[in-house]
Structure formats: structure tokens, C-alpha cells
């Protein structure tokens, strides 16, 4: 796995301990934390997580990898992406979080497009999927724009933050992704 990926405006790279304050600052905001499974309690928790990932073998499977999204020209951390490749190396799950100030500017679309292409090419994956609370309409629309199809809605299937939530499953296959087949 490369140390980073570049797009027209962005650099994607594994999270580092020195990113802890920036990551904590947006991930702890109520509007960001609302649909996120990982809401760090402190900058120290983010730093510990980053250091743990730095010690893992580069192609570890069944492990969530957190990468940050950095504006190349300003070197500003905008958000993060997470992915987990299954034990067989055939499928991956994705997640994304962006600081509110940077939403609506195409950064998540650009970052995810690069990461998805990389995951299909690097791992030779068959399928990439996401699990979204259907109330999170910006995320649903984001993945629709990327070509993910709705695969199913699991009604009240997830106990999350003190309530039963629906779980929308969306996915794209390698032969559906431009340039990966």
C-alpha cells in the first residue's frame, strides 16, 4: 500500500499522531459525531489510535484503516476516510467524515473516488460497500453520486447511541467501477 494518494486537490495518507488535534476537533462536533461509530473522547485517543495503526503490517486485513484528507495547496486537514478489507481480500467497507466547513465542496467525492479506485486496483477487490443510517441523506447522496447502488434497508437492525436505527446497505462491484475491470 502506498504511503499516500494524490488527487487534483488532495493528498490522502494514513493518520499520524500529529493529526490528533485536527481530527478530534471535527470528529467531536455533534453534527459530525451523530452518525459516526468512532467518536474519540480526546486528542490522546486519536494519537494512540494513529500510533497503533502505524505499527501494523501495511496490508493487514480485517483491520480498520484511518486515512486523513489533506488539502495539498494549504496543507489543511479536511477530514478522514476509513476502510476495512475482509479476511479473504475480496470485499471492503468504507466510511468518511469531513469537517463541516469543508462539506459541499466536492472533497469527499474526490477523496473517495481516489480511494475506491486504489482499493479495487491494489487489492483486486470484488466489491466495496457502505453501511449508512438512511437519515444521513448527505452520505446517501454522496455514495449515489459515486455509483453505489442501494442493496437493502435493514429496519431497526442496529442498536446505535441508545436507539434502534435502520441500516442502508449500498455497494459497487469492481466491474461497475470505471477503470477497474
Coordinates of N, CA and C in Angstrom, one line a residue:
X1 N 0.9 -1.2 0.0 CA 0.0 0.0 0.0 C 0.9 1.2 0.0
X2 N 0.6 2.2 -0.8 CA 1.5 3.4 -0.9 C 1.3 4.2 0.4
X3 N 2.3 5.1 0.6 CA 2.2 5.9 1.8 C 1.2 7.0 1.7
X4 N 0.8 7.3 0.5 CA -0.2 8.4 0.2 C -0.8 8.3 -1.2
X5 N -1.9 8.9 -1.4 CA -2.5 9.0 -2.7 C -2.8 10.5 -3.0
X6 N -2.5 10.9 -4.2 CA -2.8 12.3 -4.6 C -3.9 12.4 -5.6
X7 N -4.7 13.4 -5.4 CA -5.7 13.8 -6.4 C -5.4 15.2 -6.9
X8 N -6.3 15.8 -7.7 CA -6.0 17.1 -8.2 C -5.8 18.1 -7.0
X9 N -6.7 18.0 -6.0 CA -6.6 19.0 -4.9 C -6.1 18.4 -3.5
X10 N -6.1 17.1 -3.5 CA -6.0 16.4 -2.1 C -4.8 15.5 -2.1
X11 N -4.4 15.2 -0.8 CA -3.5 14.1 -0.5 C -4.2 13.3 0.5
X12 N -4.2 12.0 0.3 CA -4.8 11.0 1.2 C -3.6 10.2 1.8
X13 N -3.6 10.1 3.1 CA -2.5 9.4 3.8 C -2.9 8.8 5.1
X14 N -2.2 7.8 5.6 CA -2.6 7.3 6.9 C -2.5 8.4 8.0
X15 N -3.4 8.3 8.9 CA -3.5 9.2 10.1 C -2.2 9.1 10.8
X16 N -1.7 10.2 11.4 CA -0.5 10.2 12.2 C -0.9 10.8 13.6
X17 N 0.0 10.6 14.5 CA -0.3 11.1 15.9 C -0.4 12.7 15.9
X18 N 0.4 13.3 15.0 CA 0.3 14.8 14.9 C -0.9 15.3 14.3
X19 N -1.8 14.4 13.8 CA -3.1 14.8 13.3 C -4.2 14.9 14.4
X20 N -3.8 14.4 15.6 CA -4.8 14.2 16.6 C -5.7 15.4 16.9
X21 N -5.1 16.5 17.1 CA -5.9 17.7 17.4 C -6.9 18.1 16.3
X22 N -6.5 18.1 15.1 CA -7.3 18.4 14.0 C -8.5 17.4 13.8
X23 N -8.1 16.1 13.9 CA -9.2 15.0 13.8 C -10.2 15.1 15.0
X24 N -9.7 15.3 16.2 CA -10.5 15.4 17.3 C -11.5 16.6 17.2
X25 N -10.9 17.7 16.7 CA -11.7 19.0 16.6 C -13.0 18.8 15.8
X26 N -13.0 18.1 14.7 CA -14.2 17.9 13.9 C -15.0 16.7 14.3
X27 N -14.3 15.6 14.6 CA -15.0 14.3 15.0 C -15.8 14.5 16.3
X28 N -15.4 15.4 17.1 CA -16.1 15.6 18.4 C -17.3 16.6 18.2
X29 N -17.5 17.2 17.1 CA -18.6 18.1 16.9 C -19.9 17.2 16.8
X30 N -21.0 17.7 17.5 CA -22.2 16.9 17.4 C -22.7 16.6 16.0
X31 N -22.7 17.5 15.1 CA -23.2 17.3 13.8 C -22.3 16.3 13.0
X32 N -21.1 16.1 13.3 CA -20.2 15.1 12.7 C -20.4 13.7 13.4
X33 N -20.4 13.8 14.8 CA -20.5 12.6 15.6 C -21.8 11.9 15.5
X34 N -22.8 12.5 15.1 CA -24.2 12.0 15.0 C -24.3 10.6 14.4
X35 N -23.6 10.4 13.2 CA -23.7 9.2 12.5 C -22.4 8.4 12.5
X36 N -21.4 8.8 13.3 CA -20.1 8.2 13.3 C -20.0 7.1 14.4
X37 N -19.5 6.0 14.1 CA -19.2 5.0 15.1 C -18.0 5.3 16.0
X38 N -17.0 6.0 15.4 CA -15.8 6.4 16.2 C -15.9 7.8 16.5
X39 N -16.2 8.1 17.8 CA -16.2 9.5 18.3 C -15.2 9.5 19.4
X40 N -13.9 9.9 19.1 CA -12.9 9.9 20.1 C -13.2 10.8 21.3
X41 N -12.8 10.4 22.4 CA -13.0 11.1 23.7 C -12.0 12.2 23.9
X42 N -10.8 12.1 23.2 CA -9.7 13.1 23.4 C -8.8 13.0 22.3
X43 N -7.9 14.1 22.2 CA -6.8 14.0 21.2 C -5.9 12.9 21.5
X44 N -5.7 12.5 22.8 CA -4.8 11.4 23.2 C -5.3 10.1 22.6
X45 N -6.7 9.9 22.6 CA -7.2 8.7 22.0 C -6.9 8.6 20.5
X46 N -7.0 9.7 19.8 CA -6.7 9.8 18.4 C -5.2 9.4 18.2
X47 N -4.4 10.0 18.9 CA -2.9 9.8 18.8 C -2.6 8.3 19.1
X48 N -3.2 7.7 20.1 CA -2.9 6.3 20.4 C -3.4 5.4 19.2
X49 N -4.6 5.8 18.7 CA -5.1 5.0 17.5 C -4.2 5.1 16.3
X50 N -3.7 6.3 16.0 CA -2.8 6.6 14.9 C -1.5 5.8 15.1
X51 N -0.9 5.8 16.3 CA 0.3 5.1 16.6 C 0.1 3.5 16.5
X52 N -1.1 3.1 16.9 CA -1.4 1.6 16.7 C -1.4 1.2 15.3
X53 N -2.0 2.0 14.4 CA -2.1 1.7 13.0 C -0.7 1.8 12.4
X54 N 0.1 2.7 12.8 CA 1.5 2.8 12.2 C 2.3 1.5 12.5
X55 N 2.0 0.8 13.5 CA 2.7 -0.4 13.9 C 2.2 -1.7 13.2
X56 N 1.1 -1.6 12.5 CA 0.5 -2.8 11.8 C 1.2 -3.0 10.5
X57 N 1.2 -4.3 10.0 CA 1.7 -4.6 8.7 C 0.8 -3.8 7.7
X58 N 1.4 -3.4 6.6 CA 0.8 -2.5 5.7 C -0.5 -3.1 5.0
X59 N -0.5 -4.4 4.8 CA -1.7 -5.0 4.2 C -2.5 -5.8 5.1
X60 N -2.6 -5.4 6.4 CA -3.4 -6.2 7.3 C -4.9 -6.1 6.9
X61 N -5.5 -7.3 7.0 CA -6.9 -7.4 6.7 C -7.7 -7.5 8.0
X62 N -9.0 -7.3 7.9 CA -9.9 -7.2 9.0 C -9.5 -6.2 10.0
X63 N -9.0 -5.1 9.5 CA -8.5 -4.0 10.4 C -9.0 -2.7 9.7
X64 N -9.6 -1.9 10.5 CA -10.0 -0.6 10.0 C -8.8 0.3 9.9
X65 N -8.6 0.9 8.7 CA -7.5 1.8 8.4 C -8.1 3.2 8.3
X66 N -7.5 4.2 9.0 CA -8.0 5.6 9.0 C -7.0 6.4 8.2
X67 N -7.4 7.0 7.2 CA -6.6 7.9 6.4 C -7.2 9.3 6.5
X68 N -6.3 10.3 6.5 CA -6.8 11.7 6.5 C -6.8 12.3 5.1
X69 N -7.7 13.3 4.9 CA -7.8 14.0 3.7 C -7.2 15.4 3.9
X70 N -6.2 15.7 3.1 CA -5.4 16.9 3.3 C -5.5 17.8 2.0
X71 N -5.8 19.0 2.2 CA -5.8 20.0 1.0 C -4.3 20.2 0.7
X72 N -3.9 19.8 -0.6 CA -2.5 19.8 -0.9 C -1.9 21.2 -0.9
X73 N -2.6 22.2 -1.4 CA -2.1 23.6 -1.5 C -1.9 24.3 -0.2
X74 N -2.9 24.0 0.7 CA -2.9 24.7 2.0 C -2.4 23.8 3.2
X75 N -2.2 22.5 2.9 CA -1.8 21.5 3.9 C -2.7 21.6 5.1
X76 N -4.0 21.7 4.8 CA -5.1 21.7 5.8 C -5.8 20.4 5.9
X77 N -5.9 19.8 7.1 CA -6.6 18.6 7.2 C -8.1 18.8 7.2
X78 N -8.8 18.2 6.2 CA -10.2 18.4 5.9 C -11.1 17.4 6.5
X79 N -10.7 16.1 6.7 CA -11.5 15.1 7.2 C -10.7 13.8 7.1
X80 N -11.5 12.7 7.2 CA -10.8 11.3 7.1 C -11.7 10.3 6.4
X81 N -11.0 9.3 6.0 CA -11.6 8.1 5.4 C -11.2 6.9 6.2
X82 N -12.1 5.9 6.2 CA -11.7 4.6 6.8 C -12.1 3.5 5.9
X83 N -11.3 2.4 5.9 CA -11.7 1.3 5.1 C -11.2 0.0 5.9
X84 N -11.9 -1.1 5.6 CA -11.6 -2.4 6.2 C -11.8 -3.4 5.1
X85 N -10.7 -4.1 4.8 CA -10.7 -5.2 3.8 C -11.0 -6.5 4.6
X86 N -11.9 -7.3 4.0 CA -12.3 -8.6 4.7 C -11.1 -9.6 4.7
X87 N -11.2 -10.7 5.5 CA -10.2 -11.6 5.6 C -9.8 -12.3 4.3
X88 N -10.7 -12.5 3.4 CA -10.4 -13.1 2.1 C -9.8 -12.1 1.1
X89 N -9.8 -10.9 1.4 CA -9.3 -9.9 0.5 C -10.2 -9.6 -0.7
X90 N -11.5 -9.9 -0.6 CA -12.4 -9.8 -1.7 C -13.3 -8.6 -1.6
X91 N -13.6 -8.1 -0.4 CA -14.5 -7.0 -0.2 C -14.0 -6.0 0.8
X92 N -14.5 -4.8 0.8 CA -14.1 -3.8 1.8 C -15.3 -3.0 2.1
X93 N -15.3 -2.4 3.3 CA -16.3 -1.5 3.8 C -15.6 -0.1 3.9
X94 N -16.3 0.9 3.7 CA -15.8 2.3 3.7 C -16.6 3.2 4.7
X95 N -15.9 4.2 5.1 CA -16.6 5.3 5.9 C -15.9 6.6 5.6
X96 N -16.5 7.7 5.9 CA -15.9 9.0 5.7 C -16.5 10.0 6.7
X97 N -15.7 10.9 7.1 CA -16.1 12.1 7.9 C -15.3 13.3 7.4
X98 N -16.1 14.4 7.3 CA -15.5 15.6 6.8 C -15.9 16.8 7.8
X99 N -15.0 17.6 8.1 CA -15.3 18.8 8.9 C -16.4 19.6 8.3
X100 N -17.3 20.1 9.0 CA -18.5 20.8 8.4 C -18.1 22.0 7.5
X101 N -17.0 22.7 7.8 CA -16.6 23.8 7.0 C -16.2 23.4 5.6
X102 N -15.8 22.1 5.4 CA -15.3 21.7 4.1 C -16.3 20.8 3.3
X103 N -17.5 20.7 3.9 CA -18.5 19.9 3.2 C -19.1 20.7 2.1
X104 N -19.7 20.0 1.1 CA -20.3 20.6 0.0 C -19.4 21.2 -1.1
X105 N -18.1 20.9 -1.0 CA -17.1 21.4 -2.0 C -16.5 20.3 -2.8
X106 N -17.1 19.1 -2.8 CA -16.6 18.0 -3.6 C -15.4 17.3 -3.1
X107 N -14.9 17.6 -1.9 CA -13.7 17.0 -1.3 C -14.0 15.5 -1.0
X108 N -15.1 15.2 -0.4 CA -15.4 13.8 -0.1 C -15.5 13.0 -1.4
X109 N -16.2 13.5 -2.4 CA -16.3 12.8 -3.7 C -15.0 12.5 -4.3
X110 N -14.1 13.5 -4.3 CA -12.8 13.4 -4.9 C -11.9 12.4 -4.1
X111 N -12.0 12.5 -2.8 CA -11.2 11.6 -2.0 C -11.7 10.1 -2.1
X112 N -13.0 9.9 -2.0 CA -13.5 8.6 -2.1 C -13.3 8.0 -3.5
X113 N -13.4 8.8 -4.5 CA -13.2 8.3 -5.9 C -11.7 7.7 -6.0
X114 N -10.8 8.5 -5.4 CA -9.4 8.0 -5.5 C -9.2 6.8 -4.6
X115 N -9.7 6.8 -3.4 CA -9.5 5.6 -2.5 C -10.2 4.4 -3.1
X116 N -11.4 4.5 -3.6 CA -12.1 3.3 -4.2 C -11.3 2.8 -5.4
X117 N -10.9 3.6 -6.3 CA -10.1 3.2 -7.4 C -8.8 2.4 -6.9
X118 N -8.2 3.0 -5.9 CA -7.0 2.4 -5.3 C -7.3 1.0 -4.7
X119 N -8.4 0.9 -4.0 CA -8.7 -0.3 -3.3 C -9.0 -1.4 -4.4
X120 N -9.8 -1.1 -5.4 CA -10.0 -2.1 -6.5 C -8.7 -2.5 -7.2
X121 N -7.9 -1.5 -7.5 CA -6.6 -1.9 -8.2 C -5.6 -2.6 -7.3
X122 N -5.4 -2.1 -6.1 CA -4.4 -2.6 -5.2 C -4.7 -4.0 -4.6
X123 N -5.9 -4.1 -4.2 CA -6.4 -5.4 -3.6 C -7.0 -6.3 -4.6
X124 N -7.4 -5.9 -5.7 CA -8.2 -6.7 -6.6 C -9.5 -7.1 -6.1
X125 N -10.2 -6.2 -5.3 CA -11.4 -6.4 -4.7 C -12.5 -6.7 -5.7
X126 N -13.5 -7.5 -5.2 CA -14.7 -7.8 -6.0 C -15.8 -6.7 -5.7
X127 N -15.9 -6.3 -4.5 CA -17.0 -5.4 -4.0 C -16.6 -4.5 -2.9
X128 N -17.1 -3.3 -2.9 CA -16.9 -2.3 -1.8 C -18.3 -1.9 -1.4
X129 N -18.5 -1.8 -0.1 CA -19.8 -1.4 0.4 C -19.7 -0.4 1.5
X130 N -20.9 0.2 1.8 CA -21.0 1.1 2.9 C -22.3 0.7 3.7
X131 N -22.3 1.1 4.9 CA -23.5 1.0 5.8 C -23.8 2.3 6.4
X132 N -25.0 2.8 6.0 CA -25.4 4.2 6.3 C -26.7 4.3 7.0
X133 N -26.8 5.2 8.0 CA -28.1 5.5 8.6 C -28.9 6.3 7.5
X134 N -30.0 5.8 7.0 CA -30.7 6.5 5.9 C -31.1 7.9 6.2
X135 N -31.1 8.3 7.5 CA -31.4 9.7 7.9 C -30.2 10.6 7.5
X136 N -29.1 10.0 7.2 CA -27.9 10.8 6.8 C -27.9 11.0 5.3
X137 N -28.8 11.8 4.9 CA -29.0 12.0 3.4 C -27.8 12.5 2.7
X138 N -27.0 13.4 3.3 CA -25.8 13.8 2.5 C -24.9 12.6 2.2
X139 N -24.7 11.7 3.1 CA -23.9 10.5 2.8 C -24.6 9.6 1.8
X140 N -25.9 9.4 1.9 CA -26.6 8.6 0.9 C -26.4 9.2 -0.5
X141 N -26.6 10.5 -0.7 CA -26.4 11.2 -1.9 C -24.9 11.1 -2.4
X142 N -24.0 11.2 -1.5 CA -22.6 11.1 -1.9 C -22.3 9.8 -2.5
X143 N -22.7 8.7 -1.9 CA -22.4 7.4 -2.5 C -23.3 7.1 -3.7
X144 N -24.4 7.6 -3.8 CA -25.2 7.5 -5.1 C -24.4 8.2 -6.2
X145 N -23.9 9.4 -6.0 CA -23.1 10.1 -7.0 C -21.9 9.3 -7.4
X146 N -21.3 8.5 -6.5 CA -20.2 7.7 -6.8 C -20.5 6.4 -7.5
X147 N -21.8 6.1 -7.7 CA -22.3 5.0 -8.4 C -22.6 3.8 -7.6
X148 N -22.7 4.0 -6.3 CA -23.1 2.9 -5.4 C -24.6 2.7 -5.5
X149 N -25.0 1.4 -5.5 CA -26.4 1.1 -5.6 C -27.0 0.7 -4.3
X150 N -28.3 0.9 -4.1 CA -28.9 0.5 -2.8 C -29.1 -1.0 -2.9
X151 N -28.6 -1.7 -1.9 CA -28.8 -3.2 -1.8 C -29.8 -3.6 -0.9
X152 N -30.1 -2.8 0.1 CA -31.2 -3.2 1.0 C -31.2 -2.2 2.2
X153 N -32.4 -2.3 2.9 CA -32.6 -1.5 4.1 C -33.0 -2.4 5.2
X154 N -32.2 -2.5 6.2 CA -32.4 -3.3 7.4 C -33.1 -2.5 8.4
X155 N -34.4 -2.7 8.7 CA -35.2 -1.9 9.6 C -34.8 -2.2 11.0
X156 N -34.5 -1.1 11.7 CA -34.2 -1.2 13.2 C -33.3 -2.4 13.5
X157 N -32.2 -2.5 12.7 CA -31.3 -3.6 12.9 C -30.0 -3.3 13.7
X158 N -29.9 -2.1 14.0 CA -28.6 -1.6 14.7 C -28.9 -0.8 15.9
X159 N -28.5 -1.3 17.1 CA -28.6 -0.5 18.3 C -27.4 0.5 18.3
X160 N -27.7 1.7 18.2 CA -26.7 2.7 18.0 C -27.0 4.0 18.8
X161 N -26.1 4.3 19.7 CA -26.2 5.5 20.5 C -27.6 5.6 21.2
X162 N -28.0 4.4 21.8 CA -29.2 4.4 22.6 C -30.5 4.2 21.9
X163 N -30.5 3.9 20.6 CA -31.7 3.7 19.9 C -31.6 2.7 18.8
X164 N -32.7 2.1 18.4 CA -32.7 1.2 17.2 C -32.7 2.1 15.9
X165 N -31.7 1.8 15.0 CA -31.6 2.5 13.8 C -31.7 1.6 12.6
X166 N -32.2 2.2 11.5 CA -32.2 1.5 10.2 C -30.8 1.5 9.7
X167 N -30.5 0.5 8.8 CA -29.2 0.4 8.2 C -29.3 0.3 6.7
X168 N -28.9 1.3 5.9 CA -29.0 1.2 4.5 C -27.7 0.7 4.0
X169 N -27.7 -0.4 3.2 CA -26.6 -1.0 2.6 C -26.5 -0.6 1.1
X170 N -25.3 -0.1 0.8 CA -25.0 0.3 -0.6 C -23.7 -0.3 -1.0
X171 N -23.5 -0.6 -2.3 CA -22.3 -1.2 -2.8 C -22.1 -0.9 -4.3
X172 N -20.8 -1.2 -4.6 CA -20.4 -1.1 -6.1 C -19.5 -2.3 -6.3
X173 N -19.6 -3.0 -7.4 CA -18.8 -4.1 -7.8 C -17.6 -3.6 -8.7
X174 N -16.5 -4.3 -8.7 CA -15.4 -3.9 -9.4 C -15.7 -3.7 -10.9
X175 N -16.5 -4.6 -11.5 CA -16.8 -4.4 -12.9 C -17.8 -3.3 -13.2
X176 N -18.3 -2.6 -12.2 CA -19.2 -1.5 -12.3 C -18.4 -0.2 -12.1
X177 N -17.1 -0.3 -11.6 CA -16.3 0.9 -11.3 C -15.5 1.3 -12.5
X178 N -15.5 2.5 -12.9 CA -14.7 2.9 -14.1 C -13.2 2.6 -13.9
X179 N -12.6 1.9 -14.9 CA -11.2 1.7 -14.9 C -10.7 0.6 -14.1
X180 N -11.6 -0.2 -13.4 CA -11.1 -1.3 -12.6 C -11.2 -2.7 -13.1
X181 N -12.0 -2.8 -14.2 CA -12.1 -4.2 -14.8 C -11.2 -4.4 -15.9

